[in-house]
mmCIF file of C-alpha atoms and ligand atoms in Angstrom:
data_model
loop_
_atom_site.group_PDB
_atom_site.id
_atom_site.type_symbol
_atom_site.label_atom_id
_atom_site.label_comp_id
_atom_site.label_asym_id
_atom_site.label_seq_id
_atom_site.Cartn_x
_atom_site.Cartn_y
_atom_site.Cartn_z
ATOM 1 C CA UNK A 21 -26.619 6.472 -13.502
ATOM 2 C CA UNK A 22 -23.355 7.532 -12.173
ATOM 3 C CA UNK A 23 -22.248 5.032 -8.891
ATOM 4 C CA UNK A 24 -18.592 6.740 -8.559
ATOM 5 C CA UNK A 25 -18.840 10.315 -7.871
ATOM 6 C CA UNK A 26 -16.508 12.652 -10.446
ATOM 7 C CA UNK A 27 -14.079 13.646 -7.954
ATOM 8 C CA UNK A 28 -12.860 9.902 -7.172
ATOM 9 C CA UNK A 29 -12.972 9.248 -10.807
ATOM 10 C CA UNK A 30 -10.460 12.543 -11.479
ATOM 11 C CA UNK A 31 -8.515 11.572 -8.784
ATOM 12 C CA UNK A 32 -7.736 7.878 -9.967
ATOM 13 C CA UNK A 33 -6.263 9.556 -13.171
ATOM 14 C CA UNK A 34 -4.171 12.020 -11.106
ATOM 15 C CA UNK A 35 -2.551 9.494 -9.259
ATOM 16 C CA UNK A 36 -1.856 6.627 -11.624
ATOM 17 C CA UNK A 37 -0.491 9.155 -13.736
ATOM 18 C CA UNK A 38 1.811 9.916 -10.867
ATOM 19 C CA UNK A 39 2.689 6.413 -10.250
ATOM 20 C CA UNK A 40 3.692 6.009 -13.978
ATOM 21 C CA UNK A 41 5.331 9.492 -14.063
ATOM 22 C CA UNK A 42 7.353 8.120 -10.508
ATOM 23 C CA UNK A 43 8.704 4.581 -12.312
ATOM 24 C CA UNK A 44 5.656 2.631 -10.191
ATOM 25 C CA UNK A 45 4.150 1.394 -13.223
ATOM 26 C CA UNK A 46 6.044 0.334 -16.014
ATOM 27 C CA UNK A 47 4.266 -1.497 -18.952
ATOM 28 C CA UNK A 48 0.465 -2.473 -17.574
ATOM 29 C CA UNK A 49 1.775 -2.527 -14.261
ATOM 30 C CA UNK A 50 -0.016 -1.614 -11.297
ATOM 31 C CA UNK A 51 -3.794 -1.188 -10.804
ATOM 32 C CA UNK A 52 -6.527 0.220 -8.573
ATOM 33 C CA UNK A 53 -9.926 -0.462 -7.463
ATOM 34 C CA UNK A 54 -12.768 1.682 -5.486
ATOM 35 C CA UNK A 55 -15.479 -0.244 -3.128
ATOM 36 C CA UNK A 56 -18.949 1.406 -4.946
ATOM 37 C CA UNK A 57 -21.368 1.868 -1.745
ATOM 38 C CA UNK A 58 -24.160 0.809 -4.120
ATOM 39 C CA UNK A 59 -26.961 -2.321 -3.875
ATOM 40 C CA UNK A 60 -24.585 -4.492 -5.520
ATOM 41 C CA UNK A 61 -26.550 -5.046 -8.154
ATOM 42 C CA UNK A 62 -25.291 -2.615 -10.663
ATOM 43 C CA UNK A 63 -22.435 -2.266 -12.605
ATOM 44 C CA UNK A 64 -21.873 0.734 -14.558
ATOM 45 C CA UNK A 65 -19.097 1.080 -17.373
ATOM 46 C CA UNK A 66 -17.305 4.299 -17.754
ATOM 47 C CA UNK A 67 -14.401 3.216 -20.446
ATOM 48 C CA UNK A 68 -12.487 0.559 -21.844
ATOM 49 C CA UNK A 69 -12.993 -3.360 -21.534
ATOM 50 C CA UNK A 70 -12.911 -3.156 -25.669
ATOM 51 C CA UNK A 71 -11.679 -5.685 -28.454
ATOM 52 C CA UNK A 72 -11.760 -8.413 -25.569
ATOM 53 C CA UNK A 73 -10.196 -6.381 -22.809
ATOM 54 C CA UNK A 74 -10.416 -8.108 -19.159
ATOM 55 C CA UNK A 75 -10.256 -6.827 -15.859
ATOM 56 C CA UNK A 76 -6.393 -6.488 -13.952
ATOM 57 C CA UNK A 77 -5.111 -9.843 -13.191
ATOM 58 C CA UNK A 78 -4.758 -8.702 -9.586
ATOM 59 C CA UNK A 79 -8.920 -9.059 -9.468
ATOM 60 C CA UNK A 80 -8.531 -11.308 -6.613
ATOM 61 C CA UNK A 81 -6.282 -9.823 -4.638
ATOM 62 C CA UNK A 82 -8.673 -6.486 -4.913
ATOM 63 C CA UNK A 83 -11.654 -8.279 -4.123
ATOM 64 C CA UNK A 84 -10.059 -10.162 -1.232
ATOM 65 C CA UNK A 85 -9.107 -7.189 -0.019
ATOM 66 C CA UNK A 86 -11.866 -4.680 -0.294
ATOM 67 C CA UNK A 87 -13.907 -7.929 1.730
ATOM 68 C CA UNK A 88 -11.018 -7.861 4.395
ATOM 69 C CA UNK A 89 -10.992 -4.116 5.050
ATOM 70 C CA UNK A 90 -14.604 -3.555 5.168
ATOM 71 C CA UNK A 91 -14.536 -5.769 8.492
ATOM 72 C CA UNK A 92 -11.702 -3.247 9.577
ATOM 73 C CA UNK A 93 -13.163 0.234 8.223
ATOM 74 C CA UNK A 94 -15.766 0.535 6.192
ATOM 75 C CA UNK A 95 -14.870 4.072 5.133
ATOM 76 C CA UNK A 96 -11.452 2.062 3.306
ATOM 77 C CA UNK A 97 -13.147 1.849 -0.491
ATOM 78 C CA UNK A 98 -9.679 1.576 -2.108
ATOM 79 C CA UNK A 99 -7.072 -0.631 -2.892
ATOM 80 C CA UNK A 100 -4.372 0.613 -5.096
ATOM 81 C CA UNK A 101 -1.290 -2.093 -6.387
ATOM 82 C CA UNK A 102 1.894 -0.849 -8.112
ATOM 83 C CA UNK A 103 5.970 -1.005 -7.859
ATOM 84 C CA UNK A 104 7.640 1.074 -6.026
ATOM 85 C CA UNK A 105 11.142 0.593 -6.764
ATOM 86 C CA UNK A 106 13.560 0.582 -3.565
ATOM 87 C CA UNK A 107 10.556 -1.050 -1.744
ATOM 88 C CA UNK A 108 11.091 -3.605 -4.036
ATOM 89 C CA UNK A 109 14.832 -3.454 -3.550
ATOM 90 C CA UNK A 110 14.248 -4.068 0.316
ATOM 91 C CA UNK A 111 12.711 -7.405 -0.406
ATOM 92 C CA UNK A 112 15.720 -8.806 -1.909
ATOM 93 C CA UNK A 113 18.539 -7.608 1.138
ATOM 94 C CA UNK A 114 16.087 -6.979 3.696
ATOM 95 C CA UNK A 115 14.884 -10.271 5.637
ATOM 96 C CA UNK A 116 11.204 -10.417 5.069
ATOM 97 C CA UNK A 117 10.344 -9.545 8.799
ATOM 98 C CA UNK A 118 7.153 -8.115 9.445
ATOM 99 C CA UNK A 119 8.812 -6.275 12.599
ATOM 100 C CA UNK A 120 11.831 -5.386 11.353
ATOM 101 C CA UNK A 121 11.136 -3.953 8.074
ATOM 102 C CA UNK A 122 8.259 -1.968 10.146
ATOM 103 C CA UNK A 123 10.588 -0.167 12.419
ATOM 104 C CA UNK A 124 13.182 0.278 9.593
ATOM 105 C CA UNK A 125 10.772 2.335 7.742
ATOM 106 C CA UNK A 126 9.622 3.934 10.818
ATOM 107 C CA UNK A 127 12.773 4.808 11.442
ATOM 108 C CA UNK A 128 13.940 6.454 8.270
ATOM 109 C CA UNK A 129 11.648 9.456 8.297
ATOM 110 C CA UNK A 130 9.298 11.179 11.339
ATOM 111 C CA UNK A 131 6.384 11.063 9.238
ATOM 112 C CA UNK A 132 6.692 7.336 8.959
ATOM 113 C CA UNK A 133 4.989 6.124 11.785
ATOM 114 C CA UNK A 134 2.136 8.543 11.975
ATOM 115 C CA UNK A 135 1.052 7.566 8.304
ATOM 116 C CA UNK A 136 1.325 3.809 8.352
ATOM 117 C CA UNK A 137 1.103 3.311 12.576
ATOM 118 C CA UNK A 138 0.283 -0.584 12.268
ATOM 119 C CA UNK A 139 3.474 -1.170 10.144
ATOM 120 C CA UNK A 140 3.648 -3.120 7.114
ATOM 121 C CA UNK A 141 2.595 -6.924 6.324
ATOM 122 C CA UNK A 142 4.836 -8.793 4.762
ATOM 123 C CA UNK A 143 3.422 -12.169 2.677
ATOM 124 C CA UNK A 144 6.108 -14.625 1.437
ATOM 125 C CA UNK A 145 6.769 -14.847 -2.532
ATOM 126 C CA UNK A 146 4.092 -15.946 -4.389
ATOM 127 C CA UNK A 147 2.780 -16.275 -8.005
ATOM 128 C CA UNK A 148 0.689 -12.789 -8.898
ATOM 129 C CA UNK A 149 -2.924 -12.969 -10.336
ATOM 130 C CA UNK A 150 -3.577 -16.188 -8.230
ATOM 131 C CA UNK A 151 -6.791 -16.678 -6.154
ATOM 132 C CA UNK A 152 -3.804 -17.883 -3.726
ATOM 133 C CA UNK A 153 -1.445 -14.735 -2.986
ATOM 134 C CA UNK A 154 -5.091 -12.561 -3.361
ATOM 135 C CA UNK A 155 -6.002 -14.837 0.424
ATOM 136 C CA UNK A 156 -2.305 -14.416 1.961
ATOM 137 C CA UNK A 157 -2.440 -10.374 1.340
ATOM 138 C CA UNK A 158 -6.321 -9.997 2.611
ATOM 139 C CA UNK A 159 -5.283 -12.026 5.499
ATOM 140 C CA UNK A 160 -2.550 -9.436 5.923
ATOM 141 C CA UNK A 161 -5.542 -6.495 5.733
ATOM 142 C CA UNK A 162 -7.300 -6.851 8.410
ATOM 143 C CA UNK A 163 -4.440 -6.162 10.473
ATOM 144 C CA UNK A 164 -2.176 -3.381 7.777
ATOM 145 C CA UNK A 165 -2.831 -0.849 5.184
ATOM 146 C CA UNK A 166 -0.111 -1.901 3.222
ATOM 147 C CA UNK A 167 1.351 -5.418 2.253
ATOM 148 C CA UNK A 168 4.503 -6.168 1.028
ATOM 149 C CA UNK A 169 4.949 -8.096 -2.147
ATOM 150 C CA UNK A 170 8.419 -9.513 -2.170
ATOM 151 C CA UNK A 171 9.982 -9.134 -5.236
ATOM 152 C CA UNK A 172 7.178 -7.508 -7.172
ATOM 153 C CA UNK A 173 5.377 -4.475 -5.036
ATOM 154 C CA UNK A 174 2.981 -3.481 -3.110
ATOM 155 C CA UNK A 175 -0.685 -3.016 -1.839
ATOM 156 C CA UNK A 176 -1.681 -0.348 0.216
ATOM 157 C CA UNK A 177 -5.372 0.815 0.800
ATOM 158 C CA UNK A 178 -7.562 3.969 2.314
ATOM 159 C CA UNK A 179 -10.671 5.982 2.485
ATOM 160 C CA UNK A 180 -9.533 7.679 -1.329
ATOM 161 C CA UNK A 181 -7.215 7.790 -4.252
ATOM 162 C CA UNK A 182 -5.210 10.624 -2.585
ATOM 163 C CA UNK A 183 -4.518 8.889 0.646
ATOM 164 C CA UNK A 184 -3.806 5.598 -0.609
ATOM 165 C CA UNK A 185 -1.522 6.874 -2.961
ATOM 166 C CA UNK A 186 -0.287 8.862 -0.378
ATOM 167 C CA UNK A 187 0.428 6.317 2.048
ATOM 168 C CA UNK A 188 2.547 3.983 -0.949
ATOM 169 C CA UNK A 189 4.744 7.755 -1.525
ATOM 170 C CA UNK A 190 5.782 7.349 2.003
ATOM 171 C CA UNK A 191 6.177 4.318 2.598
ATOM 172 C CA UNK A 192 8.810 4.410 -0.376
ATOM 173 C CA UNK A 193 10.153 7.734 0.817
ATOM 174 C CA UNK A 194 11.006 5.744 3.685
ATOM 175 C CA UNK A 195 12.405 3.277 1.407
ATOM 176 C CA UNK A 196 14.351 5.588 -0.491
ATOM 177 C CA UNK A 197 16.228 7.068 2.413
ATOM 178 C CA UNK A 198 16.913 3.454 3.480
ATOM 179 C CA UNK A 199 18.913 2.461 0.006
ATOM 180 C CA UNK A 200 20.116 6.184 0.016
ATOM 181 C CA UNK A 201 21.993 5.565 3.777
ATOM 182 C CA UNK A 202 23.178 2.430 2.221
ATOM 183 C CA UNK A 203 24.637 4.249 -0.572
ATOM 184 C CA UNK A 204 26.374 6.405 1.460
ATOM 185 C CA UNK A 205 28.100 3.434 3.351
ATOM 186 C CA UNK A 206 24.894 2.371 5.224
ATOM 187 C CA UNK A 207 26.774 3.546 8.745
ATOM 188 C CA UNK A 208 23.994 4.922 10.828
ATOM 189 C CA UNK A 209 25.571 7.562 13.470
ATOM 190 C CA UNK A 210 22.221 8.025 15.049
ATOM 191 C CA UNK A 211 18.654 7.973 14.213
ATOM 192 C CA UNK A 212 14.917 7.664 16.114
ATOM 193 C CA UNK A 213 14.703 5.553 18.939
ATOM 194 C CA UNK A 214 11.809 3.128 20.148
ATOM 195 C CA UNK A 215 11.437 5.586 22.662
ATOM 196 C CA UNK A 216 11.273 7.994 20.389
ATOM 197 C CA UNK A 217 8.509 6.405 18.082
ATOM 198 C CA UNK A 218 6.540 6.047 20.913
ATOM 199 C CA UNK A 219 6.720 9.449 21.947
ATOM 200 C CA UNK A 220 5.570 10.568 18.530
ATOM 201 C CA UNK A 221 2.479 8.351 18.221
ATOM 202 C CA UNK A 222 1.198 9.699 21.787
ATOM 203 C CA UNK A 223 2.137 13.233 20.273
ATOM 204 C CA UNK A 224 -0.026 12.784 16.577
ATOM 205 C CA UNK A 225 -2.757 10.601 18.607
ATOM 206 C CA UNK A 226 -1.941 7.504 16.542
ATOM 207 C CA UNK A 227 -2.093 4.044 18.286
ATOM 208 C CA UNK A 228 1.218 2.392 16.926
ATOM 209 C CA UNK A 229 1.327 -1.417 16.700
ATOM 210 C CA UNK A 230 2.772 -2.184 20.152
ATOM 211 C CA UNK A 231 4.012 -6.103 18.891
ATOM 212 C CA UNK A 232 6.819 -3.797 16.508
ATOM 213 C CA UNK A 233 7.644 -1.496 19.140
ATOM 214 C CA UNK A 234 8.873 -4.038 21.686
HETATM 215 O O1 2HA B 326 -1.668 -5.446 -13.503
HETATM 216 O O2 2HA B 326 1.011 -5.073 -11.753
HETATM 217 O O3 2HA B 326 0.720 -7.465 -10.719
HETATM 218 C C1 2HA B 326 -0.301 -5.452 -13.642
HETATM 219 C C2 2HA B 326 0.362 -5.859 -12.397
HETATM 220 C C3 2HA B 326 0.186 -7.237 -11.979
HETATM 221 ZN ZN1 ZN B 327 2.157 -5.893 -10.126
#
């Protein structure tokens, strides 16, 4: 019996393969899991997990989170980890403000705010693969789709492949035109206001998280 229906399954190889194909995932990096709305008590195997193979050290984290969201939104059966490159890049000249690095990103594109409305969580440096950094980012989830991981990536989730992976491309698309202003002497001559962001999440119907808008 099949507990993952074909069209999530196709869609998990489209977008890791985009992820690799962007940079996201050199080596074994990155990985993604999908909540199965099944009894719980069976596991089906569709490939791999040969010659000794294990699941992604990022198991925790996954589980943590999946746990976390389903208090949130049930309909939010996947958690997708990779590393995005000038989201990484913020992490090191960026101060690792929940707020600020919101409304940066926000600010950077008009799309922003309307795809990630809650802004991002930010969790301090920690080891990956520990029981330890998988609490501090599900802690993060019930409040964000998407948690920073200073130094090392990110974690974003939603209701499928496509949107999850969606939501990571903006968020570094945001991130992008952030180092790209820098690189063109980082001197902002004007750009969205608060005002502004407000305006647009009463005009897409989103409820933007007021604590980053103050
Ligand atoms: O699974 O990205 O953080 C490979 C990783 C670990
Ligand atoms: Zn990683």
């Amino acid at each position: 019996m099949k507990f993952i229906d074909s069209k999530f399954m196709r869609d998990i190889c489209n977008v890791t393969k985009q992820s690799y194909d962007n940079g996201w995932d050199e080596r074994n990096g990155g990985n993604i899991s999908i909540r199965i709305t099944e009894d719980g008590k069976h596991a089906d195997l569709y490939w791999g997990y040969e010659d000794g193979a294990k699941p992604t050290s990022e198991f925790p984290t996954h589980l943590m989170s999946h746990i976390a969201r389903l208090k949130t939104d049930k309909n939010q059966r996947v958690v997708m980890h990779c590393h995005p490159t000038n989201f990484i890049a913020m992490s090191f000249t960026q101060t690792l403000d929940e707020k600020r690095l919101s409304r940066i990103l926000w600010k950077m594109q008009a799309e922003s705010l309307v795809v990630f409305p809650e802004g991002i969580g930010v969790i301090p440096y920690m080891t990956p693969g520990t029981n330890e950094i998988g609490e501090a980012t599900a802690a993060k989830m019930s409040e964000f789709k998407v948690v920073m991981w200073p130094h090392h990536g990110i974690f974003a989730v939603g209701s499928d492949p496509d949107e999850t992976f969606g939501l990571i491309e903006t968020v570094e698309k945001a991130a992008l035109i952030f180092t790209t202003i820098q690189a063109q002497g980082g001197n902002i001559l004007q750009d969205i206001t608060n005002e502004e962001l407000k305006e647009l999440a009463q005009a897409f119907g989103v409820t933007a998280n007021s604590k980053f808008l103050k």
